[in-house]
Coordinates of C-alpha atoms in Angstrom, one line a residue:
Chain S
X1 CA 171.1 74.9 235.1
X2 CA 169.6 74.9 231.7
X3 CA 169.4 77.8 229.1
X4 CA 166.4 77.4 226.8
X5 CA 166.2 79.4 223.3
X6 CA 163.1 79.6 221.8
X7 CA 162.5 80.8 218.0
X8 CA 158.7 81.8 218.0
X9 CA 156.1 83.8 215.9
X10 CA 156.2 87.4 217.4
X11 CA 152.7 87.3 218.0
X12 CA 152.9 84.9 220.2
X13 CA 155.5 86.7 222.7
X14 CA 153.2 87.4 225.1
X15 CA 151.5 84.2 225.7
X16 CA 154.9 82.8 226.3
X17 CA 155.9 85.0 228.6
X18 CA 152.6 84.5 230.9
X19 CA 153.1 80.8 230.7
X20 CA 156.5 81.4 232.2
X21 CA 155.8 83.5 234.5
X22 CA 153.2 80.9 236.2
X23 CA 155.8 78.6 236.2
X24 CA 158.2 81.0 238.3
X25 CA 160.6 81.9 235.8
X26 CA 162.4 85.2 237.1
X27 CA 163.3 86.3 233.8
X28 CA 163.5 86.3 230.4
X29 CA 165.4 88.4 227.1
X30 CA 163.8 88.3 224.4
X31 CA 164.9 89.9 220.7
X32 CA 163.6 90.7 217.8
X33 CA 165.5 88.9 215.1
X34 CA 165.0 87.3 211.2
X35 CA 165.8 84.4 209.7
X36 CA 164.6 81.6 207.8
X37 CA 164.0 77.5 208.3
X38 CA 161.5 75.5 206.1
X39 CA 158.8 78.2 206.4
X40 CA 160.9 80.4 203.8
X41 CA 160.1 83.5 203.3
X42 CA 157.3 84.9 201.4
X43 CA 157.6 88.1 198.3
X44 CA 156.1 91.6 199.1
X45 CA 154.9 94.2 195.6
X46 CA 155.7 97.7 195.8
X47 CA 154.2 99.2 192.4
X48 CA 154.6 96.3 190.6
X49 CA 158.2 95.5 191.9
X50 CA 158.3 92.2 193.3
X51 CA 160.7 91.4 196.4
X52 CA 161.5 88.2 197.8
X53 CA 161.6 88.4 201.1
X54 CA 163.8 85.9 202.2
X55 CA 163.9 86.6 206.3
X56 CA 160.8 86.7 208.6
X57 CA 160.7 88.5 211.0
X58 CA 160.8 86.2 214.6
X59 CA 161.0 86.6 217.8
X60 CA 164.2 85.1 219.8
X61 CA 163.7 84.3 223.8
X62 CA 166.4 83.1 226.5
X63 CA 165.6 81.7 229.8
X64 CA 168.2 80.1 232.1
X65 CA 165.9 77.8 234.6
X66 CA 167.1 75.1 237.3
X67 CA 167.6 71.5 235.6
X68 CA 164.1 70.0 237.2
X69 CA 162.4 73.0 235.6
X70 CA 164.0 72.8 232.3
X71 CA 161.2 69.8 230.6
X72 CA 157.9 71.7 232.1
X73 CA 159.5 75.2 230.8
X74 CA 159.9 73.4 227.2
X75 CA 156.4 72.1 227.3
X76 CA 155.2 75.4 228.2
X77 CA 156.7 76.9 225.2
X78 CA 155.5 74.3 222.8
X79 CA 152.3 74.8 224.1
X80 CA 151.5 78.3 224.1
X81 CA 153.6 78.8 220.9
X82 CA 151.8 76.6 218.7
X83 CA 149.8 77.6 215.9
X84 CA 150.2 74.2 214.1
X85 CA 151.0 76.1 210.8
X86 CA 154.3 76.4 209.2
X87 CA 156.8 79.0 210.7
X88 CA 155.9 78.0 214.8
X89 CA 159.9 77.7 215.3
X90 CA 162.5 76.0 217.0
X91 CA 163.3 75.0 220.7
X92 CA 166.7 75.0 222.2
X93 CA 168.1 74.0 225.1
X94 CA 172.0 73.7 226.5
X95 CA 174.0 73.5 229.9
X96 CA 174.4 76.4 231.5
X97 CA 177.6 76.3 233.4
X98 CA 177.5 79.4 235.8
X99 CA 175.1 82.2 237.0
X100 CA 176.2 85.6 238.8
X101 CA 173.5 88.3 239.8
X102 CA 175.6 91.0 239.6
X103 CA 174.5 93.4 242.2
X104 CA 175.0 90.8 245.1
X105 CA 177.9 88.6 243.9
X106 CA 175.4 85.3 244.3
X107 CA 176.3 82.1 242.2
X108 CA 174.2 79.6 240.8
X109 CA 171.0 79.0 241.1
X110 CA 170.5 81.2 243.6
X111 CA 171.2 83.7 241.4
X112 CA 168.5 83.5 238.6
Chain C
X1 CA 148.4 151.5 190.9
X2 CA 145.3 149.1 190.8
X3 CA 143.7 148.4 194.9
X4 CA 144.8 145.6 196.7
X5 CA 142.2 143.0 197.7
X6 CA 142.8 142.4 201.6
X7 CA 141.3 138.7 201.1
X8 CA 142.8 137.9 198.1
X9 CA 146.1 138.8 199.8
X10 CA 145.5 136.7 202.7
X11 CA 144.5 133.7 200.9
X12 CA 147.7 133.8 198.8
X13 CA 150.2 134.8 201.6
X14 CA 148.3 131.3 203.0
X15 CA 148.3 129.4 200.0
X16 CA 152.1 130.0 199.5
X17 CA 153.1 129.0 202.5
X18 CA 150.9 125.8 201.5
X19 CA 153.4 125.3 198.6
X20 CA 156.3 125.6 200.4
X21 CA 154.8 122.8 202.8
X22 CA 154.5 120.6 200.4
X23 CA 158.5 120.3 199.6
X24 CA 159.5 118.6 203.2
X25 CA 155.9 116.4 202.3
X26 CA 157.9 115.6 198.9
X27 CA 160.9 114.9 201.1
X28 CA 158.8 112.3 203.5
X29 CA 157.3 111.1 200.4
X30 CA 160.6 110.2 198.6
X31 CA 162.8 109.6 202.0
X32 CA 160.8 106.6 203.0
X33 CA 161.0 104.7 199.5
X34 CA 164.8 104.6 200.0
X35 CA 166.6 102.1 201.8
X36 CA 167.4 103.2 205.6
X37 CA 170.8 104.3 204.6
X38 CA 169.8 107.1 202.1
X39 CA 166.9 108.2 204.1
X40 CA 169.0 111.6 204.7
X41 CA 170.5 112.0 202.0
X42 CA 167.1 112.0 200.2
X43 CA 165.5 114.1 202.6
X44 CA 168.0 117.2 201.7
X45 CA 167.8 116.6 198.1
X46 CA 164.1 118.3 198.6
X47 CA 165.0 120.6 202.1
X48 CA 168.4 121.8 200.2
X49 CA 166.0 122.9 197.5
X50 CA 164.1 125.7 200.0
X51 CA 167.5 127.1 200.6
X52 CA 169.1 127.1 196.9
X53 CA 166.1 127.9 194.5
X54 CA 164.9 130.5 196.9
X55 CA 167.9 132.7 196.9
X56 CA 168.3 132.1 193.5
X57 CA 164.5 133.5 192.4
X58 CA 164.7 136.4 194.6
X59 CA 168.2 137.1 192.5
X60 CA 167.6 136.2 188.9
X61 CA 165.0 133.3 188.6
X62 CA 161.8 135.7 188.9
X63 CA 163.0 137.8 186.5
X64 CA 163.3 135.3 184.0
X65 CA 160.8 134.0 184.6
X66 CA 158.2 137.6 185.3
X67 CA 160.1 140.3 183.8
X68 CA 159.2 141.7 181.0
X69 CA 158.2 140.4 177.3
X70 CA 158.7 143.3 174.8
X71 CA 162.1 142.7 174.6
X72 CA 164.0 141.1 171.6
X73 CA 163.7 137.3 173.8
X74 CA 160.6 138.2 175.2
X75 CA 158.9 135.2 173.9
X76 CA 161.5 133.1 175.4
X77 CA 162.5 134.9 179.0
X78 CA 161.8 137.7 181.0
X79 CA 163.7 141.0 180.4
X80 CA 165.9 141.6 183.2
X81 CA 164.3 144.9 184.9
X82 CA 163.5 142.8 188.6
X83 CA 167.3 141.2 189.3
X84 CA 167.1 141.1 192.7
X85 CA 163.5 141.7 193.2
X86 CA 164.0 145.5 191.9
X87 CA 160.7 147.6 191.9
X88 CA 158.8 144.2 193.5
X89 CA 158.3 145.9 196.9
X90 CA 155.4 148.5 196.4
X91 CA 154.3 147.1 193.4
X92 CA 151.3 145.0 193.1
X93 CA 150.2 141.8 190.6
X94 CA 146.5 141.6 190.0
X95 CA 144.5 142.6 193.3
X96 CA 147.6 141.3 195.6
X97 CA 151.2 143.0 196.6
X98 CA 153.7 142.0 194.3
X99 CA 155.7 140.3 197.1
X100 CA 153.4 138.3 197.9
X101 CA 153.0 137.3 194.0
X102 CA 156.7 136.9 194.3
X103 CA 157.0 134.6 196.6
X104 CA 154.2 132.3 195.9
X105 CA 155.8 131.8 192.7
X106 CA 158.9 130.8 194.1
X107 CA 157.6 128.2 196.4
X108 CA 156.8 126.5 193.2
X109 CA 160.2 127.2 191.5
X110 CA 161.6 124.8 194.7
X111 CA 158.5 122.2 194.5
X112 CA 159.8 121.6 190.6
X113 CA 163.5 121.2 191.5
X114 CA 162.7 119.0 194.0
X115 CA 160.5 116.7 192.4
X116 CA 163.2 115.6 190.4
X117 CA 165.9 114.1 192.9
X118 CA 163.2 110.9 192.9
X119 CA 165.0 109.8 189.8
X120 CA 168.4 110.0 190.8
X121 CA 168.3 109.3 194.9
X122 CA 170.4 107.1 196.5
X123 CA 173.3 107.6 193.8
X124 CA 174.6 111.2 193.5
X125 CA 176.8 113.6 194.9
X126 CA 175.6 116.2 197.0
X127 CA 177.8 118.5 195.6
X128 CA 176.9 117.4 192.0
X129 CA 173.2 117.6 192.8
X130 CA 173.4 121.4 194.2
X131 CA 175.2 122.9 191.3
X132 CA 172.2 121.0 188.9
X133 CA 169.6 122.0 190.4
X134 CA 170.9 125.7 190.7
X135 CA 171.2 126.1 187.0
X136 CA 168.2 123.6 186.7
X137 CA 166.1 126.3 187.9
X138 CA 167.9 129.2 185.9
X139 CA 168.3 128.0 182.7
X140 CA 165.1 125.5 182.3
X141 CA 162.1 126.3 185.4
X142 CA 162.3 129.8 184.9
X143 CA 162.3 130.4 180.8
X144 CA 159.4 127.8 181.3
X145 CA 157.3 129.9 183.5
X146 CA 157.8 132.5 181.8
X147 CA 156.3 130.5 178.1
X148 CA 153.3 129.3 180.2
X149 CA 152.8 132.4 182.7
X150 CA 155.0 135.4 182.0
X151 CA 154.0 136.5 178.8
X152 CA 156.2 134.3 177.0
X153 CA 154.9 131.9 173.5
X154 CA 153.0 129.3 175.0
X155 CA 150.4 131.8 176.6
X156 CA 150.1 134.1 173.6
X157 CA 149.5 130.7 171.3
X158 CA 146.9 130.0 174.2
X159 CA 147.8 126.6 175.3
X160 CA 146.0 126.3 178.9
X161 CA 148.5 125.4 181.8
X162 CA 146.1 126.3 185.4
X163 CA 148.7 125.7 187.9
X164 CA 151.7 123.8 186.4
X165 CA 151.0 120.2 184.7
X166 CA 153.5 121.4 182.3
X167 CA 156.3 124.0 183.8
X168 CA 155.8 122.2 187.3
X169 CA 155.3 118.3 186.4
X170 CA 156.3 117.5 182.8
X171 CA 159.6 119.6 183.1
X172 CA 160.8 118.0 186.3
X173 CA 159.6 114.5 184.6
X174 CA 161.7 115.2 181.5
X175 CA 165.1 116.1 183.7
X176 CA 164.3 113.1 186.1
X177 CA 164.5 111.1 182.6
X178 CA 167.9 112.8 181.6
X179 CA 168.9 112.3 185.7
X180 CA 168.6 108.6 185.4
X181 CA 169.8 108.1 181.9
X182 CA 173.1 110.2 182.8
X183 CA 173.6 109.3 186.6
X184 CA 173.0 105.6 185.7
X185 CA 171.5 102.8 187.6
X186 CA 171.9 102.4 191.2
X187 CA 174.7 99.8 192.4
X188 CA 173.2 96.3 192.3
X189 CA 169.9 96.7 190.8
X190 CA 168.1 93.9 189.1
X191 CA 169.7 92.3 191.9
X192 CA 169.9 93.9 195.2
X193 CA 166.5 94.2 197.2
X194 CA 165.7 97.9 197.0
X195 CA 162.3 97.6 199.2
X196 CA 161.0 101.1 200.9
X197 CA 162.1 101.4 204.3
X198 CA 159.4 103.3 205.9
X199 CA 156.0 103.1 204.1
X200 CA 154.4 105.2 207.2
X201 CA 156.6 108.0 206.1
X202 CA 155.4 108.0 202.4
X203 CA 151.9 107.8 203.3
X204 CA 152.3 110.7 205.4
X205 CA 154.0 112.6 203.1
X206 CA 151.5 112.1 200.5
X207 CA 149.0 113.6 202.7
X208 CA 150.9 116.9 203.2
X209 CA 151.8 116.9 199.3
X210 CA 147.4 116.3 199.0
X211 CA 147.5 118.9 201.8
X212 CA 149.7 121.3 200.1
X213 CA 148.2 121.3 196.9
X214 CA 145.5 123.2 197.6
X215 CA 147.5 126.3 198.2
X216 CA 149.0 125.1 194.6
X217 CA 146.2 124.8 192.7
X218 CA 143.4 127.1 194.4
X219 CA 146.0 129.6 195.2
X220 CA 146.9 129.6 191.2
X221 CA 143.8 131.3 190.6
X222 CA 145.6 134.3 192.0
X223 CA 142.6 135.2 194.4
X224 CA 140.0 134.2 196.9
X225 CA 137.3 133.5 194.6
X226 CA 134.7 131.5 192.6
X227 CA 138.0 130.2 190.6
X228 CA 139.8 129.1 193.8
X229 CA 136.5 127.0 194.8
X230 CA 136.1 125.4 191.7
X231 CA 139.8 124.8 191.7
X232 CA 139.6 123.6 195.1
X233 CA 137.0 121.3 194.2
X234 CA 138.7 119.8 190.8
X235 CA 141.8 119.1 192.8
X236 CA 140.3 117.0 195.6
X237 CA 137.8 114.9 193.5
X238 CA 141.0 114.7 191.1
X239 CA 143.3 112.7 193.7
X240 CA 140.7 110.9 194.8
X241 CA 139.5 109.3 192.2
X242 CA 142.8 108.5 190.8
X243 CA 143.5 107.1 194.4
X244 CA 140.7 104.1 193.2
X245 CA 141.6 103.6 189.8
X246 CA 145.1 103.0 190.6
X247 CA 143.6 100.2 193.7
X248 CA 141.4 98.8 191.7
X249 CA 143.8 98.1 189.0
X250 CA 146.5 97.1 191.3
X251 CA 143.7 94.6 193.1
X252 CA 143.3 93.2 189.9
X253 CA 147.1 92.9 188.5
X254 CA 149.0 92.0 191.7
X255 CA 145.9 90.9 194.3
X256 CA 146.4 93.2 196.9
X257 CA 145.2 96.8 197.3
X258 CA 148.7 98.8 199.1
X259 CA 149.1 101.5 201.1
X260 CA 151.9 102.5 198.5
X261 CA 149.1 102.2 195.9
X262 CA 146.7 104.3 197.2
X263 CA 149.2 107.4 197.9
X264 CA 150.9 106.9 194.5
X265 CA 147.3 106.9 193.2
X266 CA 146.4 109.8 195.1
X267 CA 149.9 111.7 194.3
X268 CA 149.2 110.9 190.3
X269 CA 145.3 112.5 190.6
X270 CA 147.0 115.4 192.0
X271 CA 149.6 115.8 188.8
X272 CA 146.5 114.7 186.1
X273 CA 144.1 117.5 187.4
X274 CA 147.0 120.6 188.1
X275 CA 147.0 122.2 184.5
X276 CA 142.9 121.4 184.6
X277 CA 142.0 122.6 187.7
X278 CA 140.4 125.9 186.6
X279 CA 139.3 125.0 183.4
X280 CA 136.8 122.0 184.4
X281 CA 133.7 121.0 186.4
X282 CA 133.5 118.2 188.8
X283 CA 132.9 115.0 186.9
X284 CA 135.2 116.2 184.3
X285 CA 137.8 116.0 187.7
X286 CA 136.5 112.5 188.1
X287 CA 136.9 111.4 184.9
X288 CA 140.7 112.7 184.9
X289 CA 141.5 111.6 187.9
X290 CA 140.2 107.5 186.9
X291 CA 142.3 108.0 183.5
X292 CA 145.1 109.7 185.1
X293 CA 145.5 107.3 188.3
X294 CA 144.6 104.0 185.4
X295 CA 147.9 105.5 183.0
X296 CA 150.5 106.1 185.9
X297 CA 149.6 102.7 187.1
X298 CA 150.7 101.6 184.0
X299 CA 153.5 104.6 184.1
X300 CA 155.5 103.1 186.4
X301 CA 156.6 100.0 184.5
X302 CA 158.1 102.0 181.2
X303 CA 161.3 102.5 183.1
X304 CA 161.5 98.6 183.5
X305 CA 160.6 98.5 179.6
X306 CA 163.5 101.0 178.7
X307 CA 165.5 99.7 181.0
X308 CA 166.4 103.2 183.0
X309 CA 166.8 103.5 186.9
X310 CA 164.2 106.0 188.1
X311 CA 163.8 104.9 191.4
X312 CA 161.0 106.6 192.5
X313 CA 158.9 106.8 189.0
X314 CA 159.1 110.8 188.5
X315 CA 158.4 109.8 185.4
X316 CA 156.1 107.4 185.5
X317 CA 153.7 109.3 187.8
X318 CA 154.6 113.0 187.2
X319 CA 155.9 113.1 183.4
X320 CA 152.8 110.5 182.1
X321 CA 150.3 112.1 185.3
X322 CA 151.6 115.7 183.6
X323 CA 151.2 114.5 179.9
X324 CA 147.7 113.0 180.5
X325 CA 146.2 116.0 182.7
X326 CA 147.8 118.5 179.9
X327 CA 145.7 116.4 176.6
X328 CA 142.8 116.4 179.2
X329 CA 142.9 119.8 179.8
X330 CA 142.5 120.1 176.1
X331 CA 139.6 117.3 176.2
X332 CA 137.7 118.7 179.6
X333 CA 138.0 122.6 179.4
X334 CA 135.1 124.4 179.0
X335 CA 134.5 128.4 179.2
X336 CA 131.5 127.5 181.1
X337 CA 133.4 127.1 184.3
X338 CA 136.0 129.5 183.4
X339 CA 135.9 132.8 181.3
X340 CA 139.3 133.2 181.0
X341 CA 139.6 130.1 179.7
X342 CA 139.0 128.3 176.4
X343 CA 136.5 125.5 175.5
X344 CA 138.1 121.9 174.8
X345 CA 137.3 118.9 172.5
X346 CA 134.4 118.0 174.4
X347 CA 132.9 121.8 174.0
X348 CA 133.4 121.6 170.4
X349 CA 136.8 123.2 170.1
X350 CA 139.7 120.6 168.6
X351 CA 142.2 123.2 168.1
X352 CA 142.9 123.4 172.0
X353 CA 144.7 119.9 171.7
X354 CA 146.9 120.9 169.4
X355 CA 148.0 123.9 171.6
X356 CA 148.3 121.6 174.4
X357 CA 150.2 118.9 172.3
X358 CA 152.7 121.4 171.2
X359 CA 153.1 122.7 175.3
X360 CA 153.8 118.8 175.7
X361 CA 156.1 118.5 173.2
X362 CA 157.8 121.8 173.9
X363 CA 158.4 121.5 177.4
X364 CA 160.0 117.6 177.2
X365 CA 162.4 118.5 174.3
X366 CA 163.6 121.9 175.9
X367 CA 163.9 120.5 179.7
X368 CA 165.1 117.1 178.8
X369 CA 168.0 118.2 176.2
X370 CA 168.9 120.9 178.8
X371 CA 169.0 119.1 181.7
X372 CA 171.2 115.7 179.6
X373 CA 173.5 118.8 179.0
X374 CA 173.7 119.8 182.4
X375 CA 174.3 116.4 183.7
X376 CA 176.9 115.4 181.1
X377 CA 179.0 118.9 181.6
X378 CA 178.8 118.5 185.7
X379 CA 179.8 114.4 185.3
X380 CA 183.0 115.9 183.3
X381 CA 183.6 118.4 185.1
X382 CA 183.2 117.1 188.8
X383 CA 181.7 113.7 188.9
X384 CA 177.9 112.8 189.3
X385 CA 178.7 109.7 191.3
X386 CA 180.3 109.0 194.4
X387 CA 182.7 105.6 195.0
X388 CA 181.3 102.8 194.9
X389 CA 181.8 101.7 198.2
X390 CA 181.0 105.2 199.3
X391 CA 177.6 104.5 197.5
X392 CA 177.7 101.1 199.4
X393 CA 177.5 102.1 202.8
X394 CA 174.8 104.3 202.0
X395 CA 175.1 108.5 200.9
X396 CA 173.9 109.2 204.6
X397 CA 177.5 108.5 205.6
X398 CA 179.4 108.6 202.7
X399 CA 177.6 112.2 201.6
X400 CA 176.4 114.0 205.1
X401 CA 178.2 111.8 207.7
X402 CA 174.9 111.2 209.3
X403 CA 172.5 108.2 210.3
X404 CA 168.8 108.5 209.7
X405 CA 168.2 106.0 212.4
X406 CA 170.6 105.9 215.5
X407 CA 169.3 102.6 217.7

């Protein structure tokens, strides 16, 4: 099993998610969560005060998926979360050493 | 015993229960330009003040303020013949019950205290801020209304003050100065990001404060009249108007019209046209709303020039928004729209300036040395401040063991 993070532009949340779904991912967390990569972040004015902003706001998803499905799961993200413009985020994927579903007891991949 | 007018008595009893609403609009206003952790703390600074001042004015605060002026000090205060209300119930002010007179006047006495806190929030002991604004509003609100409205020297010299732009805005200005001089600067600024933390909120509140001031300024004509329309109609042009003068200006300086903007703009039209608002037509609302919205605009950058922490510009909207709707006043009024009245500048009449200069003047010097004294003695004496890291982890624990926002 794999578990795929994705780092993506809020807005594009939903896309993602539909994409997954057609692939027959069961589930997905996402969070809402800030940071910063070569985007930077960007300064705000409130009456006359300048802020730098230094965290955007991003959205964070986790999917654990069966190995085979792991490559089309990461295409699916690239290609619903592109905009092509600075700030479309970060793809990351690990091993995933064990899966329970809690109410059953069932192990693996059966259990995602 | 003059009649009572049944509608003039209804529109006041409305109109001061407008006033009070404006305080928790003040609190909205202020509570979402603090950060998350102070949200509370700012919020009571204005609610605390509905509880406090009003027990105060029903013991001594309207009788400085209303008593009597034959007395040795009557230019100055009040003689003391309505401590605890005495003789207010049965009596009657004008065409309305004397209660009713009463209390409308006391839902402004909290509106002044709690325009202050702006200046200080996020950085003071409850404790310290309680006792202040208690003898805030004895020794400085209440000898002030009674200069301007009671009898006192301002209104026998004849300097023009419709609804407050001096006992109400320049006063609280002028101790917000004193507040953030004394109290000092908040921990980490020039440094530390100090960005509102719930715009939505401020907005909101600016629309009850807009709201509210109807019953502030209409319902300072005393009764449900020509006066209270034209009051009415000074007050809404007024905001605004200063509402697109302080957009246009900000489009201009920073590129982008705000949401921020456009209630601070609205909030400063309000303050311009309150001393004006039954002594002027319409355009001459307009034309103090522009100037009024254009200076506060400007306003809010002295504190950065001066180098003082007022963190949510009391001064720079209330104390310049007072100054300039006070000289307008001066400028704009005009016996044509009100009797009672005087004409201004533009009617031919310079002296009126000077009057209103020297109700400028008189009102900073007296509320500002007051209130540095006040400050100074309860920093000595208790402590304005609280720890450091108490001030750290924000006054909504530190002061009220409370979070705004529970998640």
């Amino acid at each position: 099993m794999k578990k795929i993070e994705a780092i993506i532009k809020p807005h594009r949340l939903e896309d993602v998610k539909d994409a997954l779904n057609k692939l027959g991912v069961a589930g997905l967390t996402a969070y809402e969560v800030k940071g910063y990569g070569r985007q930077k972040g960007h300064t705000e004015v409130y009456r006359g005060a300048e802020y730098t902003v230094d965290f955007r706001p991003k959205v964070k998803i986790e999917v654990v998926v069966d190995d085979d499905l792991a490559k089309q799961v990461e295409d699916a993200i690239i290609e619903t979360a592109r905009t092509g413009k600075i700030g479309d985020g970060k793809i990351f994927t690990y091993d995933c050493e064990a899966a329970v579903r809690i109410r059953t007891g069932e192990r693996g991949p059966e259990a995602l | 015993m003059p009649a009572i007018d049944f509608g003039d008595t209804a529109f006041i009893l409305m109109s001061a229960a407008l006033v009070l609403f404006m305080t928790p609009g003040l609190a909205l206003f202020y509570g979402g330009l603090v950060r998350s952790k102070n949200v509370l703390s700012t919020t009571m600074h204005s609610f605390f003040a509905m509880g406090i001042i009003s027990v105060i004015w029903a013991v001594v605060g309207y009788t400085i303020a209303f008593g009597g002026s034959d007395g040795p000090l009557g230019a100055f205060i009040g003689s003391f013949e309505h401590v605890g209300l005495a003789g207010v119930v049965g009596d009657v002010t004008g065409t309305i019950p004397t209660p009713v007179f009463a209390m409308f006047q006391g839902m402004f006495a909290i509106i002044t205290a709690a325009l202050i806190t702006g200046a200080f929030a996020e950085r003071i002991k409850f404790s310290a801020y309680a006792i202040f604004i208690a003898l805030w509003s004895i020794l400085v609100y209440s000898p002030l209304a009674h200069w301007v409205w009671g009898g006192g020297w301002l209104m026998q010299r004849g300097a023009l003050d419709f609804a407050g732009g001096t006992v109400v805005h320049i006063a609280s200005a002028a101790a917000a100065l004193a507040g953030a001089v004394v109290v000092g600067k908040r921990k980490g600024y020039g440094t530390a990001n100090f960005q509102p933390h719930n715009l939505p909120m401020t907005v909101l509140g600016a629309g009850i404060l807009w709201f509210g001031w109807f019953g502030f300024n209409a319902g300072s004509a005393l009764a449900a009249n020509e006066l209270a329309g034209t009051a009415f109609m000074a007050t809404h042009l007024s905001a605004s108007a200063a509402m697109l003068s302080w957009l246009a200006l900000e489009k201009y300086q920073h590129g982008k019209a705000t949401t921020l903007g456009a209630a601070s703009g609205a909030v400063a039209g309000l303050v311009g046209i309150t001393p004006a608002a039954g002594f002027v037509g319409p355009m001459a609302a307009i034309a103090i709303g522009l100037v009024t919205g254009a200076l506060c605009f400007f306003g809010i950058s002295l504190k950065n020039r001066f180098g003082f922490d007022d963190s949510l510009d009391v001064v720079g909207i209330h104390g310049v928004g007072g100054t300039v709707g006070a000289l307008l006043t001066g400028v704009f009024a005009t016996v044509a729209v009100n009797e009672a009245g005087a004409n201004g500048l533009l009617a031919g009449n310079a002296s009126l300036m000077l009057e209103q200069l020297i109700g400028v003047v008189a009102t900073i010097a007296f509320s500002f040395v007051i209130s540095f004294g006040l400050f100074k003695a309860i920093d000595v004496v208790i402590g304005l401040r609280p720890e450091e890291a108490e001030e750290e982890i924000g006054l909504d624990q530190s002061e009220h063991a409370e979070t705004g926002y529970v998640l």
